[in-house]
Coordinates of C-alpha atoms (C1' of nucleotides) in Angstrom, one line a residue:
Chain Q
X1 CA 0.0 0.0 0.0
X2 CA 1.5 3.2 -0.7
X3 CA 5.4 4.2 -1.0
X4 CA 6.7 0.1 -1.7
X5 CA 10.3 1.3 -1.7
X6 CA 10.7 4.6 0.7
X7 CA 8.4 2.5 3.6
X8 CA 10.9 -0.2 3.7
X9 CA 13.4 0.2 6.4
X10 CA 16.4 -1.7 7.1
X11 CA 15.7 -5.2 6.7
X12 CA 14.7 -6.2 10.7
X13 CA 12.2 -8.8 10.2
X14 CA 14.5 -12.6 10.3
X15 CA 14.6 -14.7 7.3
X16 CA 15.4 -17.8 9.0
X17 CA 15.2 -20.3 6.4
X18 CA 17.9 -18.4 4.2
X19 CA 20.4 -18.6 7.4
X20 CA 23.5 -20.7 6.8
X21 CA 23.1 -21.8 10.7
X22 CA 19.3 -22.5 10.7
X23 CA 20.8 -26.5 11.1
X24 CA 22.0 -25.6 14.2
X25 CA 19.6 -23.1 15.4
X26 CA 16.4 -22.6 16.6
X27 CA 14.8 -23.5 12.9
X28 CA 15.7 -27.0 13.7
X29 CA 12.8 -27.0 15.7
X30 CA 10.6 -25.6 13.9
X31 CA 8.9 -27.2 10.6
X32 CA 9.4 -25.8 6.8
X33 CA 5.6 -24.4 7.5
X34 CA 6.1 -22.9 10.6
X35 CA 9.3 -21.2 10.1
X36 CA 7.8 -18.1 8.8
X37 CA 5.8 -17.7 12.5
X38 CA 9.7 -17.3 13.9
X39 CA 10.5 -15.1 11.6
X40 CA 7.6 -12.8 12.7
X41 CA 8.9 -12.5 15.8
X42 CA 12.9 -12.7 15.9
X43 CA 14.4 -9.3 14.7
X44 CA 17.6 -9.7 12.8
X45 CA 20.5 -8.0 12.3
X46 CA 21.8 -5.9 15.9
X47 CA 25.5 -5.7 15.1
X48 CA 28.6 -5.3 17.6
X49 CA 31.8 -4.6 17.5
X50 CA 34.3 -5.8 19.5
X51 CA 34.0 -4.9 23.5
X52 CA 30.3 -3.4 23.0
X53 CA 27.8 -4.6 25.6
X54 CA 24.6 -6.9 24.3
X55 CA 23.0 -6.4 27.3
X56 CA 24.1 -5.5 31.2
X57 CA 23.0 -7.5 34.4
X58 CA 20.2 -6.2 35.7
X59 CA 19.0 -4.1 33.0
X60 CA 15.2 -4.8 32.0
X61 CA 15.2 -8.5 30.6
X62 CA 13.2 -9.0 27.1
X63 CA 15.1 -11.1 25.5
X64 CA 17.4 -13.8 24.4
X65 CA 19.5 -13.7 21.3
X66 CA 21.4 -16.1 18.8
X67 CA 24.8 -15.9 17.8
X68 CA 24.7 -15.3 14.0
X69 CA 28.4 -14.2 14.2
X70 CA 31.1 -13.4 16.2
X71 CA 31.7 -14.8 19.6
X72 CA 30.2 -13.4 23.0
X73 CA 31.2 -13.7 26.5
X74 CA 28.8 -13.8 29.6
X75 CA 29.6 -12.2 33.0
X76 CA 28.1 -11.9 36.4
X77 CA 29.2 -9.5 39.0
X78 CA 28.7 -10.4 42.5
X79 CA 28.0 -8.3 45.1
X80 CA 31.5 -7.9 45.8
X81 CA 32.6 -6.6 42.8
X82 CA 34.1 -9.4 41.4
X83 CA 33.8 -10.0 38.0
X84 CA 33.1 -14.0 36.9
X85 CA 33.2 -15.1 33.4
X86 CA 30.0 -17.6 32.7
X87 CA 29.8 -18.2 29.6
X88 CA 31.0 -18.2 25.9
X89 CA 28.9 -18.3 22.8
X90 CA 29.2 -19.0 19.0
X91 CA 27.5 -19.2 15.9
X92 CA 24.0 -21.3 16.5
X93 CA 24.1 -20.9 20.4
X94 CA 21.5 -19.7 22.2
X95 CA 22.2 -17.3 24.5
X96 CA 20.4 -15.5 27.6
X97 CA 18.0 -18.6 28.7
X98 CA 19.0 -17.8 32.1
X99 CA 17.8 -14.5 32.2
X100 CA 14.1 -15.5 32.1
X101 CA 13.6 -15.9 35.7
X102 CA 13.6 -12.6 37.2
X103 CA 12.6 -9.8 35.2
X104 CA 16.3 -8.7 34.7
X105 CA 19.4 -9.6 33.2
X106 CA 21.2 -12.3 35.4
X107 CA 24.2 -11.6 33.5
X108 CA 26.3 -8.8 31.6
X109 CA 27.1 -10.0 27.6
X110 CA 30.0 -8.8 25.7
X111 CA 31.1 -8.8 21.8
X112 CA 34.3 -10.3 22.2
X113 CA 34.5 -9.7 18.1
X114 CA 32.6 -8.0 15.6
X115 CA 29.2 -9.8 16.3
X116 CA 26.0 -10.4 14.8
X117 CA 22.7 -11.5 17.0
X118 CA 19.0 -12.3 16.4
X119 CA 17.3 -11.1 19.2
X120 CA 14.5 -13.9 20.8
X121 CA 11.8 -11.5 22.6
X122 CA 10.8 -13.8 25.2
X123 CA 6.8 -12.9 25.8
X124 CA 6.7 -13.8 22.2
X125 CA 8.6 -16.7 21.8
X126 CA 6.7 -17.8 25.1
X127 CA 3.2 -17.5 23.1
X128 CA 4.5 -19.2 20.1
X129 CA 5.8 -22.0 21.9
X130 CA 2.4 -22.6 23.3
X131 CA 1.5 -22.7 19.6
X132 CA 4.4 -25.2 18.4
X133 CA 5.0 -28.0 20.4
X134 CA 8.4 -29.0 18.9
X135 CA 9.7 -24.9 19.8
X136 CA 8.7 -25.7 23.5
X137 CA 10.2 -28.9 23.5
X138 CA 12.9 -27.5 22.2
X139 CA 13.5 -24.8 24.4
X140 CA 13.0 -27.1 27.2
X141 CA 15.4 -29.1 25.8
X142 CA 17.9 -26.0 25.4
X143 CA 17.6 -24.9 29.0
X144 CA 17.9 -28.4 30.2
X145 CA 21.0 -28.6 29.0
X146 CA 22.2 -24.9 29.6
X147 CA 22.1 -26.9 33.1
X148 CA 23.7 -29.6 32.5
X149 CA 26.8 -27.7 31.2
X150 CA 26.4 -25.0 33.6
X151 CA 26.8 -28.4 36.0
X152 CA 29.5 -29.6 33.9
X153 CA 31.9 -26.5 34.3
X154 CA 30.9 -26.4 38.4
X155 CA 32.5 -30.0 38.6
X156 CA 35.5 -29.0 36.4
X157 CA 36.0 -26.1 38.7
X158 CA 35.9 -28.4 41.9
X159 CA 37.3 -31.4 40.9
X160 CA 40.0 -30.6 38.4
X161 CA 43.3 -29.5 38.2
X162 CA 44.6 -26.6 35.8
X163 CA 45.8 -28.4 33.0
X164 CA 42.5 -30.1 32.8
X165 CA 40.3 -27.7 32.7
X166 CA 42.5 -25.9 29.6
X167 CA 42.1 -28.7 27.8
X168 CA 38.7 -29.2 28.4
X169 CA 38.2 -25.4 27.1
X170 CA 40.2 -26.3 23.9
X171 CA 38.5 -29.4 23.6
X172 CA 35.1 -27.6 23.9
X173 CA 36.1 -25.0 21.3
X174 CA 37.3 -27.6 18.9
X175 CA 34.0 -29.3 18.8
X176 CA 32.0 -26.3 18.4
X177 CA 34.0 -25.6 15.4
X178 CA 33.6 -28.9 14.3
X179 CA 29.6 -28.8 14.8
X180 CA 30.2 -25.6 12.0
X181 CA 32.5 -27.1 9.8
X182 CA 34.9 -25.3 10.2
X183 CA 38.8 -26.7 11.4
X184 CA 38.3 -28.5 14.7
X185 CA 42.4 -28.9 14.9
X186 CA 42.8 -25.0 13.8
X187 CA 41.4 -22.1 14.9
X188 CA 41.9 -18.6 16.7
X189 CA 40.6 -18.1 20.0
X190 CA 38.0 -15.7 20.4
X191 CA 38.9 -14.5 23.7
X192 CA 41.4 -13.0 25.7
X193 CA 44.0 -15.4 28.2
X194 CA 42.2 -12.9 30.8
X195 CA 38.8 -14.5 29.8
X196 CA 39.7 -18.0 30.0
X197 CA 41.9 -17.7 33.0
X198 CA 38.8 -15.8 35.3
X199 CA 36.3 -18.5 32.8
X200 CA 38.4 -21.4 34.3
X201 CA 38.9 -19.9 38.0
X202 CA 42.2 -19.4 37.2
X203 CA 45.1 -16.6 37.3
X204 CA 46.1 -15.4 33.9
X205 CA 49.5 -16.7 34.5
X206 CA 48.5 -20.4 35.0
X207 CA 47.2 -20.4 31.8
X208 CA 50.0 -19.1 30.2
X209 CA 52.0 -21.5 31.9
X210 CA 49.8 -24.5 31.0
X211 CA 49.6 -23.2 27.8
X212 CA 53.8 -23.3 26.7
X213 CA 53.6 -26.9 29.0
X214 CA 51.3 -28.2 25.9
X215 CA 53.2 -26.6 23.3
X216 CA 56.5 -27.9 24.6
X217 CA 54.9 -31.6 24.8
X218 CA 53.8 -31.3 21.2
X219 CA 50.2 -31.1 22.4
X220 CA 49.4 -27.9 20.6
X221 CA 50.9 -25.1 18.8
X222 CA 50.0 -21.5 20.0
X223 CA 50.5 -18.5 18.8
X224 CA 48.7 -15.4 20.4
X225 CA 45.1 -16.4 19.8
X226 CA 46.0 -18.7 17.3
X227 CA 46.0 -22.1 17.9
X228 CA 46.4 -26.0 16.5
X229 CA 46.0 -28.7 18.0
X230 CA 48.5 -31.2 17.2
X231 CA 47.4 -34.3 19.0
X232 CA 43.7 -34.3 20.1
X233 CA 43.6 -38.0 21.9
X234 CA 46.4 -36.7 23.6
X235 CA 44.8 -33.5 25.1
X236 CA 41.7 -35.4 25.4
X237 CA 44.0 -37.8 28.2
X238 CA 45.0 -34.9 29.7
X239 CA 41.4 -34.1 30.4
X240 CA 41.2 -37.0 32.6
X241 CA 44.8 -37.8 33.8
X242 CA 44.3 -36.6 37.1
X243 CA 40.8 -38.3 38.1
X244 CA 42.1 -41.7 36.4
X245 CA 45.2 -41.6 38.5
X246 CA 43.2 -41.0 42.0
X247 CA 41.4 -44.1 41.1
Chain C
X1 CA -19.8 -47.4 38.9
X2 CA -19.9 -50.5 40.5
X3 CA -17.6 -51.4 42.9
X4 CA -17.1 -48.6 44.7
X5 CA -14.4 -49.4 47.0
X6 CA -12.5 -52.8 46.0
X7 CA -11.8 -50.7 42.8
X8 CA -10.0 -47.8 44.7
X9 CA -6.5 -48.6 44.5
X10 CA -4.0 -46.9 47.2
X11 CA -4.2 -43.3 46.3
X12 CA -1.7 -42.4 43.6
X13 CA -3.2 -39.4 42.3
X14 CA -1.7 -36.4 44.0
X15 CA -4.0 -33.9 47.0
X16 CA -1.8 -30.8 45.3
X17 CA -4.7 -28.7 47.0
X18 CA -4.6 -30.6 50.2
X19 CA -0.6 -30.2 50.7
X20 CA 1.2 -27.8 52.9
X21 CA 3.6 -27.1 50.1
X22 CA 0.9 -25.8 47.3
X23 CA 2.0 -22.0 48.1
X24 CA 5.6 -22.8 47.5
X25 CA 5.4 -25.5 45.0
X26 CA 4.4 -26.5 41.5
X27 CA 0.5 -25.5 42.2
X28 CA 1.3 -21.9 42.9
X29 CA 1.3 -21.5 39.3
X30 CA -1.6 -22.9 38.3
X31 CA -4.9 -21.3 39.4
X32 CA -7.5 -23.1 41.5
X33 CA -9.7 -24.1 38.8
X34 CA -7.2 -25.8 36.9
X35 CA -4.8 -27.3 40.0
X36 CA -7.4 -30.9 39.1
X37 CA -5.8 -31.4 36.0
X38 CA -2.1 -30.7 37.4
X39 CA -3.2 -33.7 39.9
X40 CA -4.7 -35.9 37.0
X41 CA -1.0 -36.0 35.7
X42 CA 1.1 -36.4 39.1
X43 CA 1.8 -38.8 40.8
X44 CA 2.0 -39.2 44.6
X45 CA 3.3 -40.9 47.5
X46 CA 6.5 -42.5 46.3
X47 CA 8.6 -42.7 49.2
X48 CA 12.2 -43.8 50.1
X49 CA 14.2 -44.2 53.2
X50 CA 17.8 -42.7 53.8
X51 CA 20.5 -43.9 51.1
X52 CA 18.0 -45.3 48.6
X53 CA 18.5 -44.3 45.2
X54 CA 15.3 -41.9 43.5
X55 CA 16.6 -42.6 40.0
X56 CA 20.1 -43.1 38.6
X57 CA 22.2 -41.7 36.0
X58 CA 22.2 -42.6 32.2
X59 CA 18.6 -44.6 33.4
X60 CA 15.8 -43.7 30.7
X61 CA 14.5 -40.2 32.2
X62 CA 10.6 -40.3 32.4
X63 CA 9.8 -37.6 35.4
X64 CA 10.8 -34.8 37.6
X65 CA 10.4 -35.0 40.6
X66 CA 8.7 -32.5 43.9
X67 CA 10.2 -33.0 47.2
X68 CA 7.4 -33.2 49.6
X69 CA 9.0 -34.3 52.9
X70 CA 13.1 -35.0 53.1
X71 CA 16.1 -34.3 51.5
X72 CA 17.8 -35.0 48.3
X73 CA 21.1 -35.0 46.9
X74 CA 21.7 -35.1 43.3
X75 CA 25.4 -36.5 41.7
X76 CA 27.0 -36.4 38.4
X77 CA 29.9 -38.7 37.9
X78 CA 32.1 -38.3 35.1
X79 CA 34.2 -40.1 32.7
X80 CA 36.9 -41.1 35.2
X81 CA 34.5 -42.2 37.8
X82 CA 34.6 -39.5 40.1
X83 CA 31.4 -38.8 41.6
X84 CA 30.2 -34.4 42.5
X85 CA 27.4 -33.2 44.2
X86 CA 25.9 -31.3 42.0
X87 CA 22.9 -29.9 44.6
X88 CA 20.7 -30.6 47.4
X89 CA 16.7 -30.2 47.4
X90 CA 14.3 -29.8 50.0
X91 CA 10.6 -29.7 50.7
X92 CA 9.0 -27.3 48.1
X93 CA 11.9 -27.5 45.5
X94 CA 11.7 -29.3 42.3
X95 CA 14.7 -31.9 41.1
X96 CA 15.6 -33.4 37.9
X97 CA 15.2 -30.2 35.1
X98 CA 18.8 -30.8 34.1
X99 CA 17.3 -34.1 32.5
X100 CA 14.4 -33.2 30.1
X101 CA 17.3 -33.1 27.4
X102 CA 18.7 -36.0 26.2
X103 CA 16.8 -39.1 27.3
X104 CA 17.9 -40.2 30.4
X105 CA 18.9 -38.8 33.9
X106 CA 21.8 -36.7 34.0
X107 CA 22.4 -36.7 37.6
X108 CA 21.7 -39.5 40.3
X109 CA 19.5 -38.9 43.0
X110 CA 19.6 -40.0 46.5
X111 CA 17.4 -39.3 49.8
X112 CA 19.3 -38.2 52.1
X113 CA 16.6 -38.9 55.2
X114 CA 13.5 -40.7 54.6
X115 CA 11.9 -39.1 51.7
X116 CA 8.6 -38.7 49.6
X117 CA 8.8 -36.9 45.9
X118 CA 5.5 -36.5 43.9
X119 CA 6.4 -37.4 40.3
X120 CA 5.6 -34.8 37.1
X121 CA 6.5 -36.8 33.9
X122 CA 8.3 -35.1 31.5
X123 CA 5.6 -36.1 28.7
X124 CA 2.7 -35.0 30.0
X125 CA 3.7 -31.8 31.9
X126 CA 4.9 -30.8 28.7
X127 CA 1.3 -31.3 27.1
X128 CA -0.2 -29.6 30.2
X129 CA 2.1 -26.6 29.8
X130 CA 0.7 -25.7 26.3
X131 CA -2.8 -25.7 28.0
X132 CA -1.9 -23.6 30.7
X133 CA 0.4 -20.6 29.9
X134 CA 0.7 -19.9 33.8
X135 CA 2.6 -23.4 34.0
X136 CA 4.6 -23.4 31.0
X137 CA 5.9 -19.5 32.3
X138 CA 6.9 -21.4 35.6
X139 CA 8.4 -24.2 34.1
X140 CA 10.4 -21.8 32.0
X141 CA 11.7 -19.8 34.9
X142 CA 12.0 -22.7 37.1
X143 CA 14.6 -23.7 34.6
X144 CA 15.8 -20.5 34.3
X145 CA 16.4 -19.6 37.4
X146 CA 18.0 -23.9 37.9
X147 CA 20.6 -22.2 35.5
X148 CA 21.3 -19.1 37.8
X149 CA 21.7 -21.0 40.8
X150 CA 24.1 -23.4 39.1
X151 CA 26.4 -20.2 37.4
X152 CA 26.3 -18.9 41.1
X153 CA 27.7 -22.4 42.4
X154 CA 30.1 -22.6 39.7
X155 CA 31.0 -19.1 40.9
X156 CA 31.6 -20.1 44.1
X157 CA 34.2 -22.9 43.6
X158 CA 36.7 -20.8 41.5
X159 CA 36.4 -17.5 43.4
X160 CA 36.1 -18.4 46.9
X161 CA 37.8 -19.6 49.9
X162 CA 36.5 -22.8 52.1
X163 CA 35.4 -20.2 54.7
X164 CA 33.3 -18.5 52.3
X165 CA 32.0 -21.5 50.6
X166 CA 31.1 -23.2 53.5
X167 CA 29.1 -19.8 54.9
X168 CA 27.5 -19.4 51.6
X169 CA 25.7 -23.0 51.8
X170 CA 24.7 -22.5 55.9
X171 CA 23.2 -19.1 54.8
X172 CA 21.4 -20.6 51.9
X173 CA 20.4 -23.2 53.7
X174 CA 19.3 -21.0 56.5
X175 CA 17.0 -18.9 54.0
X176 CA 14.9 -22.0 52.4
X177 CA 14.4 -23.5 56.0
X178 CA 12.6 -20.0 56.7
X179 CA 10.5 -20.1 53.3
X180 CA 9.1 -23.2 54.6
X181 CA 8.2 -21.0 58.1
X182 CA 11.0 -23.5 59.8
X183 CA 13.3 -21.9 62.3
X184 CA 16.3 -20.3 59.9
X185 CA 19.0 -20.5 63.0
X186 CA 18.3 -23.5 64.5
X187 CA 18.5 -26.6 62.0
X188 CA 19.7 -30.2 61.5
X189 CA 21.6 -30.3 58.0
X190 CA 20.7 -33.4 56.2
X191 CA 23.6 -34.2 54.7
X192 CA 27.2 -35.6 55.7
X193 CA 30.1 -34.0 56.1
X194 CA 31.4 -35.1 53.0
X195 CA 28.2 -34.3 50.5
X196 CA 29.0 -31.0 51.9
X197 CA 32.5 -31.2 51.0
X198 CA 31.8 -32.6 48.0
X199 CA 29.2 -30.4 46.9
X200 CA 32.2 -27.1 48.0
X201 CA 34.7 -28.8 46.3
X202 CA 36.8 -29.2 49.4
X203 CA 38.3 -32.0 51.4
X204 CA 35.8 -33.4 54.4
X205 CA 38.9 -32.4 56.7
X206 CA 39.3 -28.8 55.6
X207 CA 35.0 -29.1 55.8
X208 CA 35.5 -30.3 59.5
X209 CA 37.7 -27.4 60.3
X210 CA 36.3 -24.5 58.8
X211 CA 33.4 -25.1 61.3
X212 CA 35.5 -25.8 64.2
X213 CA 36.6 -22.4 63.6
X214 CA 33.5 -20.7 63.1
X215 CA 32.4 -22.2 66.9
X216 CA 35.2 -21.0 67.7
X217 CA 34.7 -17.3 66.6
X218 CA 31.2 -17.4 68.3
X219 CA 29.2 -17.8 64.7
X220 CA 28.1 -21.0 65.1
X221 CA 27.1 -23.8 67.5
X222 CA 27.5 -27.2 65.8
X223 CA 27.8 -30.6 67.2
X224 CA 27.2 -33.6 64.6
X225 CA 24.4 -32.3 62.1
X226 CA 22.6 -30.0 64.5
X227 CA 23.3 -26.3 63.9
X228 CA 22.9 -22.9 65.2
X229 CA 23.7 -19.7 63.9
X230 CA 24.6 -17.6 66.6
X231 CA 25.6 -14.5 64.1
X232 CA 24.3 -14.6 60.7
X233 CA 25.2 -11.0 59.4
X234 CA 28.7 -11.8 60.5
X235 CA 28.4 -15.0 58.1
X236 CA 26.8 -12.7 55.8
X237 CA 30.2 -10.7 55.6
X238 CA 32.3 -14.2 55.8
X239 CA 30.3 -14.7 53.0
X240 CA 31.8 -11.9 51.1
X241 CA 35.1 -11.3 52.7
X242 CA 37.7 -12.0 50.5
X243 CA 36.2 -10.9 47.6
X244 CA 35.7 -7.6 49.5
X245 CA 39.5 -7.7 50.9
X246 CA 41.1 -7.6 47.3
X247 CA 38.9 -4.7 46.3
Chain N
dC1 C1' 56.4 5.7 12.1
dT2 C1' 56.4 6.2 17.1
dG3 C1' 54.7 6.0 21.5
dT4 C1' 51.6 4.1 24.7
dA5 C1' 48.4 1.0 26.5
dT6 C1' 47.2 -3.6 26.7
dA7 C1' 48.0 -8.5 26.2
dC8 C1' 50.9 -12.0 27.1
dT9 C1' 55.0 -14.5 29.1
dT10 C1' 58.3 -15.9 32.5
dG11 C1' 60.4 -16.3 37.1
dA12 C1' 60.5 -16.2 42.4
dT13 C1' 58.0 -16.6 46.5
dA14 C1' 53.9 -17.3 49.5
dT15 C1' 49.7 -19.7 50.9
dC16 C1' 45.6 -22.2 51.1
dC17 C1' 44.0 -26.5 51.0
dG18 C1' 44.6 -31.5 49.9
dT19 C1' 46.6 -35.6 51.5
dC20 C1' 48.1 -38.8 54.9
dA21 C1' 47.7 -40.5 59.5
dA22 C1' 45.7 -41.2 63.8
dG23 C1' 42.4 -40.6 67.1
dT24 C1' 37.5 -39.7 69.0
dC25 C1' 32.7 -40.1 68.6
dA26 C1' 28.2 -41.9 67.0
dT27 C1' 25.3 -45.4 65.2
dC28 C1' 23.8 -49.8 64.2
dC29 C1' 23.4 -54.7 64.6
dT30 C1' 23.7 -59.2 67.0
Chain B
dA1 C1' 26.1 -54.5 76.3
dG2 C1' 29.8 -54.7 73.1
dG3 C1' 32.0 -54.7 69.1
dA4 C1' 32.3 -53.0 64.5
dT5 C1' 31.6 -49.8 61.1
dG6 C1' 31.4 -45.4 59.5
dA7 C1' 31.2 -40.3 60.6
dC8 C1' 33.7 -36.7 62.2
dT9 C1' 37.8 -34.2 64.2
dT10 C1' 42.6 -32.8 64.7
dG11 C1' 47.5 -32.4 63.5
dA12 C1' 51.7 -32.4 60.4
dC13 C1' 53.3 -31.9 55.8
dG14 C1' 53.6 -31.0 50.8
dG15 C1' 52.1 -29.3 46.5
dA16 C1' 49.4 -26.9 43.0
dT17 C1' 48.5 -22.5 42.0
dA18 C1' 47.9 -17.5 43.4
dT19 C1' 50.5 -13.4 43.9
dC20 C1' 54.1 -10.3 43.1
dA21 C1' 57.3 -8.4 39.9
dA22 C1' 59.4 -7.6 35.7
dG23 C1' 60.1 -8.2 31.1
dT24 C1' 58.5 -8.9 26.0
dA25 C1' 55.3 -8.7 22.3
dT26 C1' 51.2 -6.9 20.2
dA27 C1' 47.7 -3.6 18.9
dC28 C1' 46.3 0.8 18.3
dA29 C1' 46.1 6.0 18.0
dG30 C1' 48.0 10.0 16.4

DNA sequence: CTGTATACTTGATATCCGTCAAGTCATCCT
DNA sequence: AGGATGACTTGACGGATATCAAGTATACAG
């Protein structure tokens, strides 16, 4: 009706089924037919660059978003000030499904790169997952295991020592590569050693450390943020040296 | 029709409107008028004594579970065979979101005293939650707030010391006996010494003295599993010490 | 290009907590 | 009651990792 070109504003609606990730991303849950009721409601396209803020603990929640590029770290602040790294997210991965309880933020979320999200608004997507049973399953399913992990990462913090839990991280990374198809032996870190030592309850220095160990057993090869892994069964022994040995 | 009582089996389906617990539990999301069909789908009365297993790890999951009287402990054990605590659940609280992904339990459970869980399955709570948007919101932030609580925990293992750690879990504990209008300063702790280690990430022994010390300092008053807390803001601040010293 | 801030690495020292060992206490079963 | 088993406590010691300190490399702004 009216003005076809000057009315059109910069693209916001999603277009979901032309996304490279929709395989990995919430589409997956969602049939051919139905895919166009997501689209309605997820606006595409918010863009960061590197060390903007996606959202801040305890501003106003409304939403969760989905990497579409880029790589973003999740931080909570306690109420001593300290500063603890939750999280890190990629392509395909939801992110914010613990900031549903509450009405605010439970975390802080950072671009750790230039970034692209699709942003979930969650009164919406909780009305459309009434409509869809597979989208609440799914998301059922995708919180579930939020816990699990979050679980996960509690029981590497407790229970292993520091050379584990660094290859556990690389490990991690490696697989989420994978799961893109991108290099799972090759890749550059999106993050800082400060993010993955405070991410690992670590000091920056004992990851440095553990990471010039690896490279001088042939493990890995590590440049900066650059990194290969040169002998994954290897690193994947490593993540369970210690516990084997105890037993 | 017909009969009437030989066909009454013992009671399985659940009094949600009859229990003590409906104002903290499942039921206070659903409104009265609809709580009939939340008890058409649980089930009641299962009941186990101290050390029996609830449901086991890597078993086919079918059902979360409300604690009605009791205690809980949940585990994860990983590749290596180590076992962690991964939480502890109480009258009111609800166990076993962390397995509604994949298809079978990701945790063990375990009463800690004698026990009685009302059972949701997964299947139909799911189908009930498109019905009532009131349940599926609560299921949602139930979840949500499941991941929160376990970010918090993983918190606590990397940043803090025992002292803290071991403060943290008497002051949470203290605040859910009071939700349930039990004494918050006076309380027996269900669990062992070593599920409380466990679940901190410590040794029993370094457990054992941290409380030693806190009798000694006049904040507590322990002998065995009863407890007292003689100063909670002071715990409060134990709570945060550390993190406050380095600031 | 040049300087400066930031990221990263490396070394020396300190410390919290885990491990080992032994002892005390509580609980349970016959 | 009595013995045994497990739960808890207490002490001595060592080790993994934090902290402190300094140096090197990288990134970025002008």
């Amino acid at each position: 009706m009216g003005h076809p070109i000057a009315t059109t504003r910069p693209q916001l609606k999603a277009l979901c089924h032309q996304c490279s990730l929709s395989k990995l991303c919430l589409p997956l849950a969602v049939g051919e037919d139905d895919i166009e009721r997501l689209e309605d409601i997820i606006k595409q396209g918010r863009s960061f660059s590197r060390g903007e803020t996606i959202f801040e603990q305890s501003e106003k929640a409304t939403s969760c978003f989905a990497v579409r590029g880029g790589a973003i770290k999740t931080t909570i602040i306690n109420k001593s000030g300290d500063e603890q790294v939750t999280g890190f997210y990629l392509p395909g991965e939801i992110m914010g499904l613990d900031s549903i309880s509450g009405n605010s933020y439970a975390c802080s979320a950072y671009a750790l790169e230039r970034t692209s999200v699709c942003e979930l608004p969650i009164d919406h997507m909780e009305v459309l997952a009434r409509k869809l049973p597979t989208l609440q399953h799914h998301f059922f399913q995708l919180m579930s295991s939020e816990i699990q992990s979050s679980q996960q990462h509690a029981m590497l913090l407790s229970k292993n020592t520091a050379e584990e839990r660094i290859a556990s991280l690389l490990l991690s990374l490696s697989s989420r590569f994978e799961r893109r198809r991108l290099s799972p032996t090759r890749f550059n870190l999106p993050m800082a050693r400060n993010d993955i030592a405070n991410y690992l309850g670590l000091a920056v220095e004992t990851v440095s450390r553990v990471m010039t160990r690896f490279q001088n057993q042939g493990l890995i090869n590590a440049k900066g943020r650059e990194v290969e892994l040169l002998d994954v069964e290897l690193l994947q022994e490593v993540a369970l040296t210690f516990a084997r040995c105890k037993s």
